[in-house]
XYZ file of C-alpha atoms in Angstrom:
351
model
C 107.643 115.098 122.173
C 105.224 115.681 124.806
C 105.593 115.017 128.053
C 103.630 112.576 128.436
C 104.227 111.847 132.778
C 103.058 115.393 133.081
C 99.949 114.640 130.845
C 97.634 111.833 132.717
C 97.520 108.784 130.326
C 97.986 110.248 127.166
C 98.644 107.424 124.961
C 99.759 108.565 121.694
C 99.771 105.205 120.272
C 101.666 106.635 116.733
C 101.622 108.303 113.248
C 102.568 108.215 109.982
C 105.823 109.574 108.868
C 108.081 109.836 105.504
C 111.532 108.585 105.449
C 114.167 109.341 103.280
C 113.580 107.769 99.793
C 115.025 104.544 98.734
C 114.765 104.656 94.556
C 113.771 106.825 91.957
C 110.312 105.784 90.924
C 107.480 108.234 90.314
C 106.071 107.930 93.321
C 109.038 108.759 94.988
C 111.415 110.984 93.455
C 108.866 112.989 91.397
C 106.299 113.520 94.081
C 107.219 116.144 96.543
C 107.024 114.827 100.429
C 104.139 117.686 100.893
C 101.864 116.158 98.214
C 102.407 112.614 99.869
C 101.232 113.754 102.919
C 98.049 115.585 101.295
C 96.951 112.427 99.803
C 97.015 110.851 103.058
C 95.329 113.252 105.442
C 92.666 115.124 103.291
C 91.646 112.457 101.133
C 90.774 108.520 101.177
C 94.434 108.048 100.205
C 95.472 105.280 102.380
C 93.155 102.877 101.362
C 95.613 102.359 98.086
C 98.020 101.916 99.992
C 97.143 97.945 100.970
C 99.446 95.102 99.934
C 98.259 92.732 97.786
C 95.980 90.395 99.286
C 97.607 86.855 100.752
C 100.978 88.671 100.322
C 103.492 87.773 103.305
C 105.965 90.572 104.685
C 108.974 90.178 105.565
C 110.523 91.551 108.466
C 113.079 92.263 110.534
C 114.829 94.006 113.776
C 117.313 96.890 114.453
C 118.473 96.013 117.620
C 116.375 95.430 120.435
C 115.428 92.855 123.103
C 114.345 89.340 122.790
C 111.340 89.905 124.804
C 110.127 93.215 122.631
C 110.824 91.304 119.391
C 108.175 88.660 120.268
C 105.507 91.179 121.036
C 105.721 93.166 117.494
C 105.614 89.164 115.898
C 102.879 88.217 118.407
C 100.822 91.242 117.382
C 101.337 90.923 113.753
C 100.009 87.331 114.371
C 97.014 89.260 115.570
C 96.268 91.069 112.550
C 97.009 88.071 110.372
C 94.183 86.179 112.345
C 91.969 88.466 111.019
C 92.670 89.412 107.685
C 94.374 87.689 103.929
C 97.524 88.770 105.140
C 100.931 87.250 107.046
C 103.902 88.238 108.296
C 107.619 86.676 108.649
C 110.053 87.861 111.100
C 112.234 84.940 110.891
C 112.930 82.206 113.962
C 112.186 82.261 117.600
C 114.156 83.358 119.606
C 116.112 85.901 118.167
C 114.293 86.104 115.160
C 116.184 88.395 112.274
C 118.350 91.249 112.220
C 117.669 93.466 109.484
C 120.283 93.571 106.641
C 120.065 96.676 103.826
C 121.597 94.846 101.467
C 118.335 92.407 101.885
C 115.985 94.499 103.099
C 112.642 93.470 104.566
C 108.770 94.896 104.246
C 108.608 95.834 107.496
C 111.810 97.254 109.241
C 111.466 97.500 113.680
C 113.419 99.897 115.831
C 113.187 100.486 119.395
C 113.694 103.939 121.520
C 113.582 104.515 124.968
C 110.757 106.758 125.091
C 107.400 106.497 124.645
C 106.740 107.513 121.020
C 105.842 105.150 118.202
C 104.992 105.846 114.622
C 105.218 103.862 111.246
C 105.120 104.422 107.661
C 101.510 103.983 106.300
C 100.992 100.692 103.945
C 103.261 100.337 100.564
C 104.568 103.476 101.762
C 106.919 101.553 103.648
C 108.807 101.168 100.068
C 109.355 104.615 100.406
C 112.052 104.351 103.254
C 115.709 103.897 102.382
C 117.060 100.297 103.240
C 118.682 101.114 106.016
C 116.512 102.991 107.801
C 113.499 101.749 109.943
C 109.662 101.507 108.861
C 108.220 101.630 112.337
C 109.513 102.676 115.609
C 108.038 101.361 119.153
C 108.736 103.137 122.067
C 109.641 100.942 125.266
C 110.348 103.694 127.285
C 113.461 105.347 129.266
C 114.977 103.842 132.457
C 112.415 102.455 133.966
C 110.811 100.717 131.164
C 106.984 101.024 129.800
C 104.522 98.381 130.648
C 104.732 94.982 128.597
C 100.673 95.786 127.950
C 101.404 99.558 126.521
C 104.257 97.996 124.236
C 101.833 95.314 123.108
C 99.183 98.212 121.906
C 101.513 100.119 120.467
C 102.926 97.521 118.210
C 99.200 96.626 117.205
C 98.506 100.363 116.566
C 102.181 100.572 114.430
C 101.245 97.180 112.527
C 97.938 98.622 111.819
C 99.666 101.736 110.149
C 101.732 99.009 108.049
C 98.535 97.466 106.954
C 97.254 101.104 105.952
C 94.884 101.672 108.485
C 94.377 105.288 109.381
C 93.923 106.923 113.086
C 90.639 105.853 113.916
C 90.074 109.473 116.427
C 90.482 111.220 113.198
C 87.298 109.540 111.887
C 84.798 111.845 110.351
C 82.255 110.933 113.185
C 84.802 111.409 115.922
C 84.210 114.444 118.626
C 87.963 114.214 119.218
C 88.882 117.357 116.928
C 86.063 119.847 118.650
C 86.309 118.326 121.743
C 90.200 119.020 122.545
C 90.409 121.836 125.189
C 93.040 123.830 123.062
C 91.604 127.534 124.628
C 92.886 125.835 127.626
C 96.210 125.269 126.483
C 96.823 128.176 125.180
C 95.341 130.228 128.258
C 97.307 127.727 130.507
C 93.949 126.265 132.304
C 92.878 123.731 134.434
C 95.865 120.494 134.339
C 98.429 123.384 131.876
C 98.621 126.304 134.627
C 102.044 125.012 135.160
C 102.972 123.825 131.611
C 106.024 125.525 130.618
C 106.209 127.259 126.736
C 107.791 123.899 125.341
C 105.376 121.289 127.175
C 102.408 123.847 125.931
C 103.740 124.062 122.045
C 104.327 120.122 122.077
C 100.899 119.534 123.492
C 99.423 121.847 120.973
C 101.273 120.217 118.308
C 99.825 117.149 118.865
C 96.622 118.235 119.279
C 96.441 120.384 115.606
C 98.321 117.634 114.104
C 97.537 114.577 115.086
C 93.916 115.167 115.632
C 92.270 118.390 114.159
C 94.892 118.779 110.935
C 93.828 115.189 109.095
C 90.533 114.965 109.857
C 88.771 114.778 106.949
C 84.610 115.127 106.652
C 84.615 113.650 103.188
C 85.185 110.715 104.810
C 81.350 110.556 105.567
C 80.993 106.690 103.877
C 82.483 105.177 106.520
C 81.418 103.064 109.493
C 80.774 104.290 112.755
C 83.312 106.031 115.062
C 84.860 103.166 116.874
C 86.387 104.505 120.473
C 87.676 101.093 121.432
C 89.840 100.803 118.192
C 93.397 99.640 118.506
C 93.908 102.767 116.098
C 92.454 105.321 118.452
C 94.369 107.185 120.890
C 93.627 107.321 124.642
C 92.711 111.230 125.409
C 92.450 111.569 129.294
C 89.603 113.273 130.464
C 91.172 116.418 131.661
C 91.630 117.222 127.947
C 88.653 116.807 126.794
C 85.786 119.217 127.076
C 83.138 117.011 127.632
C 85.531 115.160 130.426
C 84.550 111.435 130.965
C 81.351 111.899 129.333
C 82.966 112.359 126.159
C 82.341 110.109 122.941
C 86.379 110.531 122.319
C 87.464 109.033 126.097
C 88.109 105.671 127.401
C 89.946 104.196 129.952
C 89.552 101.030 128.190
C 92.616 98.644 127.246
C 93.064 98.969 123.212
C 92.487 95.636 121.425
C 91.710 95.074 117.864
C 87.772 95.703 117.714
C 85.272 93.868 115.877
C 85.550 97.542 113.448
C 88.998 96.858 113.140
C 89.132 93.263 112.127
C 85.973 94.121 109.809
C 88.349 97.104 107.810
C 91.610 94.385 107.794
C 88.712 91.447 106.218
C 87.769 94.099 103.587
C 90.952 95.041 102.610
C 93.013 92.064 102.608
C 90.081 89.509 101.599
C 90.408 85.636 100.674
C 89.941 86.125 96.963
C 92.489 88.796 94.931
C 89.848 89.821 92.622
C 87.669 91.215 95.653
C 90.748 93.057 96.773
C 91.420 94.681 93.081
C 87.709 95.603 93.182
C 88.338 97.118 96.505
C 90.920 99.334 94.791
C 89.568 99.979 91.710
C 86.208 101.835 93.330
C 89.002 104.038 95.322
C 89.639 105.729 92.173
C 86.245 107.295 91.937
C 86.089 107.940 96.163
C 89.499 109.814 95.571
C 88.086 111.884 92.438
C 85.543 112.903 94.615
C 87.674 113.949 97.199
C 89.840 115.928 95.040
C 86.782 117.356 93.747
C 85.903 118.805 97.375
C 89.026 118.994 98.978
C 89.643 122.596 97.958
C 93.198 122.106 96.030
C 94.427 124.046 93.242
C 93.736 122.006 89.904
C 97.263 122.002 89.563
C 97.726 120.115 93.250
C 94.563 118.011 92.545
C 95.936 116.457 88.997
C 99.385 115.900 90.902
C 97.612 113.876 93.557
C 95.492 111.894 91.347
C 98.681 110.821 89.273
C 100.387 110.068 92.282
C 97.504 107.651 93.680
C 97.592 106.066 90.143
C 101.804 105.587 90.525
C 101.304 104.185 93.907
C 98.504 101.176 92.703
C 100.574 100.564 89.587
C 103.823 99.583 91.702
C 101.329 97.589 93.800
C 99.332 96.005 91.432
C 100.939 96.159 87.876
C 98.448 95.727 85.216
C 95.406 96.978 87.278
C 93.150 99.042 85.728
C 93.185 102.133 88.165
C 92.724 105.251 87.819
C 91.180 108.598 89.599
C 88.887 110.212 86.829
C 89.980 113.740 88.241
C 87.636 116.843 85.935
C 89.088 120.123 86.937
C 85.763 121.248 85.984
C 84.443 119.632 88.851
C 86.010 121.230 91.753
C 83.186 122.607 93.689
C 83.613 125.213 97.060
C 84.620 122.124 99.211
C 83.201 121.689 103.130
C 86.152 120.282 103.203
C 88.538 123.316 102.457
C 85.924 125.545 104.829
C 86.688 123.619 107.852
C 90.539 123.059 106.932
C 90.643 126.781 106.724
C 88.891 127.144 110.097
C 91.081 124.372 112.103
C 94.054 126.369 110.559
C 93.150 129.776 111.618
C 91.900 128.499 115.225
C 95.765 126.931 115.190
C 97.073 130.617 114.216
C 95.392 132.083 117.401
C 97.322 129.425 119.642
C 100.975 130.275 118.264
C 103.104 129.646 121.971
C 105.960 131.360 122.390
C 109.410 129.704 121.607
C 111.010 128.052 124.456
């Protein structure tokens, strides 16, 4: 991880991560782990991903304290004042334990540091029963602040409702605005960073920022820097500094754009949410179309979208019209290529 003392307020609020599988459906067992991850970060994969509207998710606790417990329920209280959409956690005080022989929705662990992350939507069926869908970091000894735990549950829950980093927005400056010449060159706040502390800060730069950002995502809203699903960049790491669109020193709450994407997704009537997922199977053609994948990759991803809304919505009529003879020379691709070569430059040496 990085070290995030050394880095001034850094607040990598989480990601999205694949556990080991749980049963051998098609989305699971047949898909490799790699092409998972492609439909997420190059195309508008996660917005399949959403539970069926006015659904409530179970959930549960490995381990933990009474007082962390109540902030992950509090916050998914948060996101169910907004959107079709509850969750149950069990009773105050204790609230439940998680059992794999009944497994819940939505699994919670705890570790003493200060990294989170969470499956994305449905793909929390992914995850083996015994194993935890999101993690919240409450930090080492001397404990992380009761506000920074409350954040990063509402970022994690966010993830569970298949929201997607909000910095990695099409419209964001955060990917161009990174100062990775100055990691590399060990500039400015890195002079002293040692070859692990640079390769974990470049690391999360390439992936958590520049790797999944995606321009085809063009049709949606506004950047929105105050998102619950944005990370906090300091200044020192940006090359604008303070004046950058991509910094804020603001507290994260769930923004007016935030509860507007939860209200679209998880709506008040089920047919507006099918509709909602039926038109991603044309976006996601398109994507394929332009995302500069072999046909072979492409028509793998579009059957894998299509097994992901069929375990969520048996009997929908979904799916992604993919036309090999469509692929075009994709923006896309172009700028992929580029963040990956610009990433090749910046290889640190091994610690």
């Amino acid at each position: 991880m990085v070290s995030w003392l050394r880095l001034p307020r850094i607040v990598r609020l989480g990601c999205c991560v694949a556990l080991v599988a749980a049963s051998p459906d098609i989305a699971r067992s047949q898909a490799p782990s790699h092409d998972r991850q492609l439909l997420l970060h190059f195309t508008a994969g996660y917005d399949i991903l959403v539970w069926p509207t006015g659904s409530t998710l179970s959930g549960c606790f490995f381990l933990g304290e009474r007082v962390h417990r109540r902030m992950v329920v509090e916050a998914a209280a948060e996101w169910s004042a907004t959107g079709n959409i509850r969750f149950d956690f069990g009773q105050a005080p204790g609230y439940r334990d998680c059992d794999s022989a009944k497994p819940s929705d939505i699994r919670v662990g705890f570790q003493s540091d200060l990294a989170s992350r969470s499956h994305l939507g449905t793909r929390t069926t992914d995850a083996a029963p015994n194993r935890p869908t999101m993690f919240i970091g409450i930090g080492g000894a001397t404990g992380r602040r009761s506000e920074d735990i409350r954040e990063a549950a509402l970022h994690e829950l966010g993830h569970a409702l298949a929201l997607p980093h909000e910095h990695q927005h099409p419209a964001s400056p955060c990917a161009a605005d990174l100062k990775i010449a100055a990691v590399c060159e060990r500039q400015d706040i890195f002079a002293t960073y040692s070859d692990r502390e640079r390769q974990e800060t470049l690391m999360m730069m390439q992936e958590q920022v520049r790797l999944r950002r995606d321009i085809n995502l063009s049709r949606l809203p506004r950047h929105d820097v105050v998102s619950i699903m944005h990370y906090r960049f300091p200044a020192a790491l940006l090359g604008a500094g303070a004046d950058s669109a991509c910094h804020t020193l603001a507290a994260r709450v769930v923004s007016d754009a935030d509860k507007a994407k939860i209200a679209e997704r998880y709506p008040a009537e089920p047919d507006a949410q099918r509709m909602f997922v039926q038109a991603r199977g044309a976006i996601l053609a398109e994507d394929l179309h332009q995302s500069g994948f072999t046909t072979d990759q492409a028509e793998r991803l579009a059957r894998l979208a299509e097994a992901y809304v069929a375990r969520s919505f048996p009997g929908l009529a979904f799916s992604v019209p993919f036309d090999p003879t469509q692929i075009t020379v994709p923006v896309a691709a172009q700028a992929r290529a580029e963040t990956d070569a610009a990433a090749a430059l910046c290889q640190p040496r091994r610690p």
